[in-house]
């Protein structure tokens, strides 16, 4: 499975490059095309609408053509779109390419993330954290490279470098044999009690939850519970899923708004030059990458719930500071702390919510990431409008409001997770008694 993990990490590195490429050169795009920040937000919105389409189509494509072909298709779109960006087309074409790029990101991220969670069951939290570390490295290196290219006057080469890495990853998915992981690359998805029980054990949940996971997958005869018609989720499970989906929508929207507009915010808030402001984005992703190195250990001691609640609380506190402080050194310090606070939210949030649905990992992952894509499409548009219409601190208070909403949502997710575990444990005990 080592080849799969290495290739997954390289894929997330490329996706990290792609996710921040537009934001790293947003100032240059706005000036080159003579548009405002709200129009720049439309480019980001299109990219995430494409992302949403890729995520939503991922389960269907896996069933129709298999995981390998789906991932190959994702990186074809990735490489084509980034190459198109580098060719400096009309703005309308840029908006179309953004949809294709986003589709590649969403399809690739969903297929690879679900594949790793399913195969590397006993190490899924650490494996997902490692993927996110490489995503962060990509998002760290690209802005630093873009800052240098901006200084040299070749900022469009930013997109060319992303296209080159995407093409390398595409070739590896086409040609590299994956050993034992090949059994998971076709159209069939592994199901059944063994998978569910191992997922429960790998997540470190209690014996009651593990028994419930076995029940859900069919290892033992499942007690009848009320289902929401046409979804396959119980009523309690649907409530948890909706809350988790809302959390991911706000989180991804916040992160994409912050990262895509951070250079512009730093330039206007602290008077930094364009290249120096772009470096602040590298510092943010450096902090995220560093924090993700320790996420597995920290969650092993704190648990998923406590980790996520503390991260949300810290994010709210840091965004308050960013709204109130203008000095460049202080703002840069707070940006680093923001990166540390948000380091593990995505990966651990994905694992935490999936913990309740061990027999629906592909479907649940797709729903959560698609809702994240929806938030990533809408909130940057709002942020661009705020930057055009008001002072920069208004956008910072928007970020604070999002972090508070995340804290409230995670509290509700935790409550529903506990209720669902108790309900399932009671049903199993009643059945066995």
Coordinates of C-alpha atoms in Angstrom, one line a residue:
X1 CA 0.0 0.0 0.0
X2 CA 3.0 2.3 0.2
X3 CA 2.9 3.1 -3.5
X4 CA -0.7 4.2 -3.1
X5 CA 0.1 6.4 -0.2
X6 CA 3.1 8.0 -2.0
X7 CA 1.0 8.6 -5.2
X8 CA -1.9 9.9 -3.1
X9 CA 0.5 12.4 -1.4
X10 CA 1.9 13.5 -4.8
X11 CA -1.6 14.0 -6.0
X12 CA -2.6 16.1 -3.1
X13 CA 0.6 18.1 -3.6
X14 CA -0.5 18.9 -7.1
X15 CA -4.1 19.7 -6.0
X16 CA -2.6 22.0 -3.3
X17 CA -0.7 23.8 -6.1
X18 CA -3.9 24.2 -8.1
X19 CA -6.2 25.3 -5.3
X20 CA -4.0 28.4 -4.5
X21 CA -2.7 29.3 -7.9
X22 CA -5.5 31.8 -8.7
X23 CA -5.3 33.4 -5.3
X24 CA -1.5 33.7 -5.4
X25 CA -1.7 35.9 -8.6
X26 CA -5.2 37.5 -7.9
X27 CA -3.7 41.0 -7.9
X28 CA -2.1 40.4 -11.2
X29 CA -5.2 38.9 -12.7
X30 CA -7.3 41.8 -11.6
X31 CA -4.9 44.3 -13.1
X32 CA -4.3 42.3 -16.3
X33 CA -7.9 41.8 -17.2
X34 CA -9.2 45.2 -15.8
X35 CA -11.8 43.5 -13.5
X36 CA -12.6 44.1 -9.8
X37 CA -12.3 41.8 -6.9
X38 CA -15.9 40.6 -7.2
X39 CA -15.2 39.5 -10.8
X40 CA -12.1 37.7 -9.4
X41 CA -14.5 36.1 -6.9
X42 CA -16.5 34.8 -9.9
X43 CA -13.4 33.0 -11.1
X44 CA -13.0 31.4 -7.7
X45 CA -16.7 30.6 -7.6
X46 CA -16.6 28.9 -11.0
X47 CA -13.6 26.8 -9.9
X48 CA -15.6 25.6 -6.9
X49 CA -18.8 25.0 -8.9
X50 CA -16.6 22.7 -11.0
X51 CA -15.3 21.2 -7.8
X52 CA -18.8 20.6 -6.7
X53 CA -19.7 18.8 -9.9
X54 CA -16.6 16.7 -9.7
X55 CA -17.4 15.6 -6.1
X56 CA -21.0 14.9 -6.9
X57 CA -20.2 12.8 -10.0
X58 CA -17.4 10.9 -8.3
X59 CA -19.5 8.0 -6.9
X60 CA -21.3 7.6 -10.3
X61 CA -18.0 7.6 -12.2
X62 CA -16.4 5.1 -9.9
X63 CA -19.3 2.7 -10.4
X64 CA -19.3 3.2 -14.2
X65 CA -15.6 3.3 -15.1
X66 CA -13.7 2.5 -11.9
X67 CA -11.5 4.5 -9.6
X68 CA -8.3 4.6 -11.8
X69 CA -10.1 6.0 -14.8
X70 CA -11.9 8.5 -12.7
X71 CA -8.7 9.8 -11.2
X72 CA -7.1 9.9 -14.6
X73 CA -10.0 11.9 -15.9
X74 CA -9.6 14.3 -13.0
X75 CA -5.9 15.0 -13.8
X76 CA -6.6 15.4 -17.5
X77 CA -9.0 18.2 -16.6
X78 CA -6.5 19.6 -14.1
X79 CA -3.6 19.7 -16.6
X80 CA -5.7 21.1 -19.5
X81 CA -7.2 23.9 -17.4
X82 CA -3.9 25.0 -15.9
X83 CA -2.3 25.0 -19.3
X84 CA -5.2 27.1 -20.6
X85 CA -4.7 29.6 -17.8
X86 CA -1.0 30.0 -18.7
X87 CA -2.0 30.9 -22.3
X88 CA -3.6 34.1 -21.2
X89 CA -7.0 33.7 -22.9
X90 CA -10.0 36.0 -22.8
X91 CA -11.7 36.5 -19.4
X92 CA -14.8 34.5 -20.5
X93 CA -12.5 31.6 -21.4
X94 CA -10.8 31.9 -18.0
X95 CA -14.1 31.4 -16.4
X96 CA -14.8 28.3 -18.4
X97 CA -11.3 26.9 -17.6
X98 CA -12.0 27.5 -13.9
X99 CA -15.0 25.1 -14.2
X100 CA -12.7 22.4 -15.7
X101 CA -10.0 22.9 -13.2
X102 CA -12.4 22.7 -10.3
X103 CA -14.0 19.5 -11.7
X104 CA -10.5 18.0 -11.7
X105 CA -9.8 19.0 -8.1
X106 CA -13.1 17.8 -6.8
X107 CA -13.1 14.4 -8.6
X108 CA -9.5 13.7 -7.8
X109 CA -9.7 14.7 -4.1
X110 CA -12.9 12.7 -3.5
X111 CA -11.7 9.6 -5.3
X112 CA -8.3 9.5 -3.6
X113 CA -9.6 10.6 -0.2
X114 CA -12.3 7.9 -0.1
X115 CA -9.8 5.3 -1.4
X116 CA -7.3 6.0 1.3
X117 CA -9.9 6.0 4.1
X118 CA -11.2 2.6 2.8
X119 CA -7.9 0.8 2.3
X120 CA -5.7 2.2 5.1
X121 CA -8.4 1.5 7.7
X122 CA -6.2 1.1 10.8
X123 CA -4.2 4.2 9.9
X124 CA -6.9 6.3 8.2
X125 CA -6.5 9.4 10.5
X126 CA -2.7 9.5 10.1
X127 CA -3.0 8.7 6.4
X128 CA -5.5 11.5 5.7
X129 CA -3.4 13.9 7.8
X130 CA -0.4 13.0 5.7
X131 CA -2.3 13.7 2.5
X132 CA -3.4 17.0 3.9
X133 CA 0.3 17.8 4.8
X134 CA 1.2 17.4 1.2
X135 CA -1.7 19.5 0.1
X136 CA -0.4 22.1 2.5
X137 CA 3.1 21.8 1.2
X138 CA 1.8 22.4 -2.3
X139 CA -0.2 25.4 -1.1
X140 CA 3.0 26.6 0.7
X141 CA 5.5 26.3 -2.1
X142 CA 3.3 27.7 -4.9
X143 CA 2.8 31.2 -3.5
X144 CA 6.5 31.5 -2.7
X145 CA 7.3 30.5 -6.3
X146 CA 4.6 32.9 -7.6
X147 CA 6.2 35.7 -5.6
X148 CA 9.5 35.1 -7.2
X149 CA 7.9 34.9 -10.7
X150 CA 6.0 38.2 -10.0
X151 CA 9.3 39.9 -9.2
X152 CA 10.7 38.5 -12.5
X153 CA 7.7 39.6 -14.5
X154 CA 6.6 36.1 -15.4
X155 CA 3.6 35.6 -13.1
X156 CA 1.7 33.6 -15.8
X157 CA 4.3 30.8 -15.5
X158 CA 2.7 30.1 -12.1
X159 CA 0.0 28.3 -14.0
X160 CA 2.5 26.5 -16.3
X161 CA 4.3 25.0 -13.3
X162 CA 1.0 23.7 -11.9
X163 CA 0.1 22.2 -15.3
X164 CA 3.5 20.5 -15.4
X165 CA 3.1 18.8 -12.0
X166 CA -0.5 17.8 -12.9
X167 CA 0.8 16.1 -16.0
X168 CA 3.4 14.1 -14.1
X169 CA 0.8 12.9 -11.7
X170 CA -1.5 12.0 -14.6
X171 CA 1.3 9.9 -16.1
X172 CA 1.9 8.1 -12.8
X173 CA -1.8 7.2 -12.4
X174 CA -1.8 5.8 -15.9
X175 CA 1.4 3.8 -15.8
X176 CA 2.3 3.0 -12.2
X177 CA 1.2 -0.5 -10.9
X178 CA -0.1 -0.2 -7.3
X179 CA 0.3 -3.8 -6.1
X180 CA -2.3 -4.8 -3.5
X181 CA -4.2 -1.6 -4.0
X182 CA -5.1 -2.6 -7.6
X183 CA -7.9 -4.7 -6.2
X184 CA -9.6 -1.5 -5.2
X185 CA -9.1 0.4 -8.4
X186 CA -12.0 -1.1 -10.4
X187 CA -15.7 -0.5 -10.4
X188 CA -16.6 -2.6 -7.4
X189 CA -16.4 -1.1 -3.9
X190 CA -15.6 -3.4 -1.0
X191 CA -18.5 -3.7 1.4
X192 CA -19.6 -5.9 4.3
X193 CA -19.1 -6.4 7.9
X194 CA -15.3 -6.9 7.9
X195 CA -14.8 -3.5 6.4
X196 CA -17.2 -1.8 8.8
X197 CA -15.8 -3.5 11.9
X198 CA -12.2 -2.7 10.9
X199 CA -13.1 1.0 10.2
X200 CA -14.7 1.2 13.7
X201 CA -11.6 -0.4 15.3
X202 CA -9.3 1.8 13.3
X203 CA -11.0 5.0 14.5
X204 CA -10.5 4.0 18.1
X205 CA -14.2 4.1 18.9
X206 CA -15.7 2.2 21.8
X207 CA -17.0 -1.4 21.6
X208 CA -20.6 -0.3 21.4
X209 CA -19.9 1.8 18.3
X210 CA -17.9 -1.0 16.8
X211 CA -20.8 -3.4 17.3
X212 CA -23.1 -0.8 15.7
X213 CA -20.7 -0.6 12.7
X214 CA -20.8 -4.4 12.3
X215 CA -24.6 -4.2 12.5
X216 CA -24.9 -1.5 9.9
X217 CA -22.7 -3.5 7.5
X218 CA -24.5 -6.8 7.9
X219 CA -22.2 -8.8 10.1
X220 CA -25.1 -9.4 12.4
X221 CA -28.7 -9.0 11.7
X222 CA -29.5 -5.3 11.9
X223 CA -32.3 -4.0 14.0
X224 CA -34.9 -2.0 12.1
X225 CA -34.5 1.8 12.4
X226 CA -36.4 4.6 10.8
X227 CA -34.8 5.7 7.5
X228 CA -35.2 8.9 5.6
X229 CA -36.8 7.6 2.4
X230 CA -34.5 7.4 -0.6
X231 CA -31.3 8.3 1.3
X232 CA -30.2 5.1 3.2
X233 CA -29.5 7.2 6.3
X234 CA -31.5 6.9 9.5
X235 CA -33.3 10.1 10.8
X236 CA -30.6 10.6 13.4
X237 CA -27.9 9.9 10.9
X238 CA -29.4 12.4 8.4
X239 CA -29.4 15.1 11.1
X240 CA -25.7 14.4 11.7
X241 CA -25.0 14.4 8.0
X242 CA -26.7 17.7 7.4
X243 CA -24.8 19.4 10.3
X244 CA -21.5 17.9 9.1
X245 CA -22.3 19.1 5.5
X246 CA -23.0 22.6 6.9
X247 CA -19.7 22.6 8.8
X248 CA -17.8 21.7 5.7
X249 CA -19.5 24.3 3.6
X250 CA -18.6 27.1 6.1
X251 CA -15.0 25.7 6.7
X252 CA -14.1 25.4 3.0
X253 CA -15.7 28.7 2.2
X254 CA -13.8 30.4 5.0
X255 CA -10.5 28.7 4.0
X256 CA -10.9 29.5 0.3
X257 CA -11.9 33.1 0.9
X258 CA -9.0 33.6 3.3
X259 CA -6.3 32.0 1.1
X260 CA -7.5 33.4 -2.2
X261 CA -7.7 37.0 -0.9
X262 CA -4.9 36.9 1.7
X263 CA -2.3 38.7 -0.6
X264 CA -4.8 41.4 -1.5
X265 CA -5.8 41.7 2.2
X266 CA -2.2 42.0 3.3
X267 CA -1.4 44.6 0.6
X268 CA -4.4 46.8 1.6
X269 CA -4.2 46.2 5.4
X270 CA -0.5 46.4 6.1
X271 CA 0.9 48.2 3.0
X272 CA 3.1 45.3 1.8
X273 CA 4.3 45.0 -1.8
X274 CA 2.6 42.5 -4.1
X275 CA 5.4 39.9 -3.8
X276 CA 5.7 40.3 0.0
X277 CA 2.0 40.0 0.4
X278 CA 2.0 36.8 -1.6
X279 CA 4.7 35.4 0.7
X280 CA 2.2 35.8 3.6
X281 CA 0.2 33.0 1.9
X282 CA 3.2 30.8 2.0
X283 CA 3.6 31.4 5.7
X284 CA 0.0 30.5 6.3
X285 CA 0.4 27.2 4.4
X286 CA 3.7 26.5 6.1
X287 CA 1.9 26.8 9.5
X288 CA -0.8 24.5 8.3
X289 CA 1.7 21.9 7.0
X290 CA 3.7 22.0 10.2
X291 CA 0.5 21.6 12.3
X292 CA -0.7 18.7 10.2
X293 CA 2.5 16.8 11.1
X294 CA 1.2 16.5 14.7
X295 CA -2.5 16.1 14.1
X296 CA -2.5 12.2 14.3
X297 CA -0.7 12.3 17.7
X298 CA -2.9 15.1 19.1
X299 CA -6.2 13.5 18.1
X300 CA -4.9 10.2 19.6
X301 CA -4.7 12.0 22.9
X302 CA -7.6 14.5 22.7
X303 CA -10.1 12.6 20.5
X304 CA -11.6 13.9 17.3
X305 CA -14.4 15.9 18.9
X306 CA -12.2 17.8 21.4
X307 CA -9.6 18.5 18.7
X308 CA -12.2 20.0 16.4
X309 CA -13.9 22.1 19.1
X310 CA -10.6 23.5 20.3
X311 CA -9.5 24.3 16.7
X312 CA -12.8 26.2 16.0
X313 CA -12.4 28.2 19.2
X314 CA -8.8 29.1 18.4
X315 CA -9.8 30.2 14.9
X316 CA -12.5 32.5 16.3
X317 CA -10.0 34.1 18.7
X318 CA -7.4 34.6 16.0
X319 CA -9.8 36.1 13.4
X320 CA -10.8 38.6 16.1
X321 CA -7.2 39.7 16.4
X322 CA -6.8 40.0 12.7
X323 CA -9.8 42.3 12.5
X324 CA -8.4 44.5 15.2
X325 CA -4.6 44.7 14.4
X326 CA -3.0 46.5 11.4
X327 CA 0.8 46.3 12.1
X328 CA 2.4 44.0 9.5
X329 CA 4.5 42.0 12.0
X330 CA 1.5 41.3 14.3
X331 CA -0.7 40.4 11.4
X332 CA 1.9 38.0 10.0
X333 CA 2.2 36.4 13.4
X334 CA -1.6 36.0 13.6
X335 CA -1.7 34.5 10.1
X336 CA 0.8 31.8 11.3
X337 CA -1.4 31.1 14.3
X338 CA -4.5 30.9 12.0
X339 CA -2.7 28.2 10.0
X340 CA -1.9 26.2 13.1
X341 CA -5.5 26.5 14.3
X342 CA -7.0 25.3 11.0
X343 CA -4.3 22.6 10.3
X344 CA -6.3 19.5 10.9
X345 CA -9.9 20.6 10.6
X346 CA -10.6 19.2 7.1
X347 CA -9.0 15.7 7.5
X348 CA -10.2 15.1 11.0
X349 CA -13.7 16.5 10.3
X350 CA -14.0 14.1 7.4
X351 CA -12.9 11.1 9.6
X352 CA -15.1 12.2 12.5
X353 CA -18.3 12.4 10.5
X354 CA -17.5 9.2 8.5
X355 CA -17.1 7.4 11.8
X356 CA -20.9 7.4 12.2
X357 CA -21.4 5.9 8.7
X358 CA -18.8 3.0 8.2
X359 CA -20.9 1.4 5.5
X360 CA -21.3 4.6 3.5
X361 CA -17.8 6.0 3.3
X362 CA -17.7 6.8 -0.4
X363 CA -21.2 8.4 -0.4
X364 CA -20.7 10.4 2.9
X365 CA -17.3 11.6 1.8
X366 CA -18.8 12.8 -1.5
X367 CA -21.6 14.6 0.2
X368 CA -19.3 16.4 2.7
X369 CA -16.7 17.4 0.1
X370 CA -19.5 18.6 -2.3
X371 CA -21.0 20.8 0.4
X372 CA -17.5 22.1 1.1
X373 CA -17.2 22.9 -2.6
X374 CA -20.5 24.8 -2.5
X375 CA -19.2 26.9 0.4
X376 CA -16.0 27.4 -1.5
X377 CA -17.9 28.7 -4.4
X378 CA -20.2 31.1 -2.6
X379 CA -18.2 32.7 0.2
X380 CA -15.3 34.0 -1.9
X381 CA -17.8 35.8 -4.0
X382 CA -19.2 37.5 -0.9
X383 CA -15.6 38.3 0.3
X384 CA -14.8 39.9 -3.1
X385 CA -17.9 42.1 -2.8
X386 CA -16.9 43.2 0.7
X387 CA -13.4 44.1 -0.4
X388 CA -14.8 46.2 -3.3
X389 CA -17.5 47.9 -1.3
X390 CA -16.1 48.3 2.2
X391 CA -12.8 48.5 4.1
X392 CA -10.7 45.4 4.4
X393 CA -11.6 44.8 8.1
X394 CA -15.2 44.1 7.1
X395 CA -14.0 41.0 5.3
X396 CA -12.0 40.0 8.5
X397 CA -15.2 40.3 10.6
X398 CA -16.9 38.0 8.0
X399 CA -14.1 35.4 8.7
X400 CA -14.7 35.8 12.5
X401 CA -18.4 35.2 12.0
X402 CA -17.7 32.0 9.9
X403 CA -15.4 30.6 12.6
X404 CA -18.1 31.2 15.3
X405 CA -20.7 29.4 13.1
X406 CA -18.2 26.5 12.7
X407 CA -17.8 26.3 16.5
X408 CA -21.6 26.1 16.9
X409 CA -22.0 23.5 14.2
X410 CA -19.3 21.3 15.6
X411 CA -20.9 21.4 19.0
X412 CA -24.2 20.2 17.4
X413 CA -22.3 17.6 15.4
X414 CA -20.8 16.3 18.6
X415 CA -24.1 16.1 20.3
X416 CA -25.7 14.2 17.4
X417 CA -22.7 11.9 17.2
X418 CA -23.2 11.0 20.8
X419 CA -26.9 10.5 20.4
X420 CA -26.4 8.2 17.4
X421 CA -23.8 6.1 19.2
X422 CA -26.1 5.6 22.2
X423 CA -29.1 4.8 20.0
X424 CA -27.1 2.2 18.0
X425 CA -25.6 0.7 21.2
X426 CA -29.1 0.4 22.7
X427 CA -30.5 -1.2 19.6
X428 CA -27.7 -3.8 19.5
X429 CA -28.0 -4.6 23.2
X430 CA -31.8 -4.9 22.8
X431 CA -31.3 -7.2 19.9
X432 CA -28.7 -9.4 21.7
X433 CA -30.6 -9.3 25.0

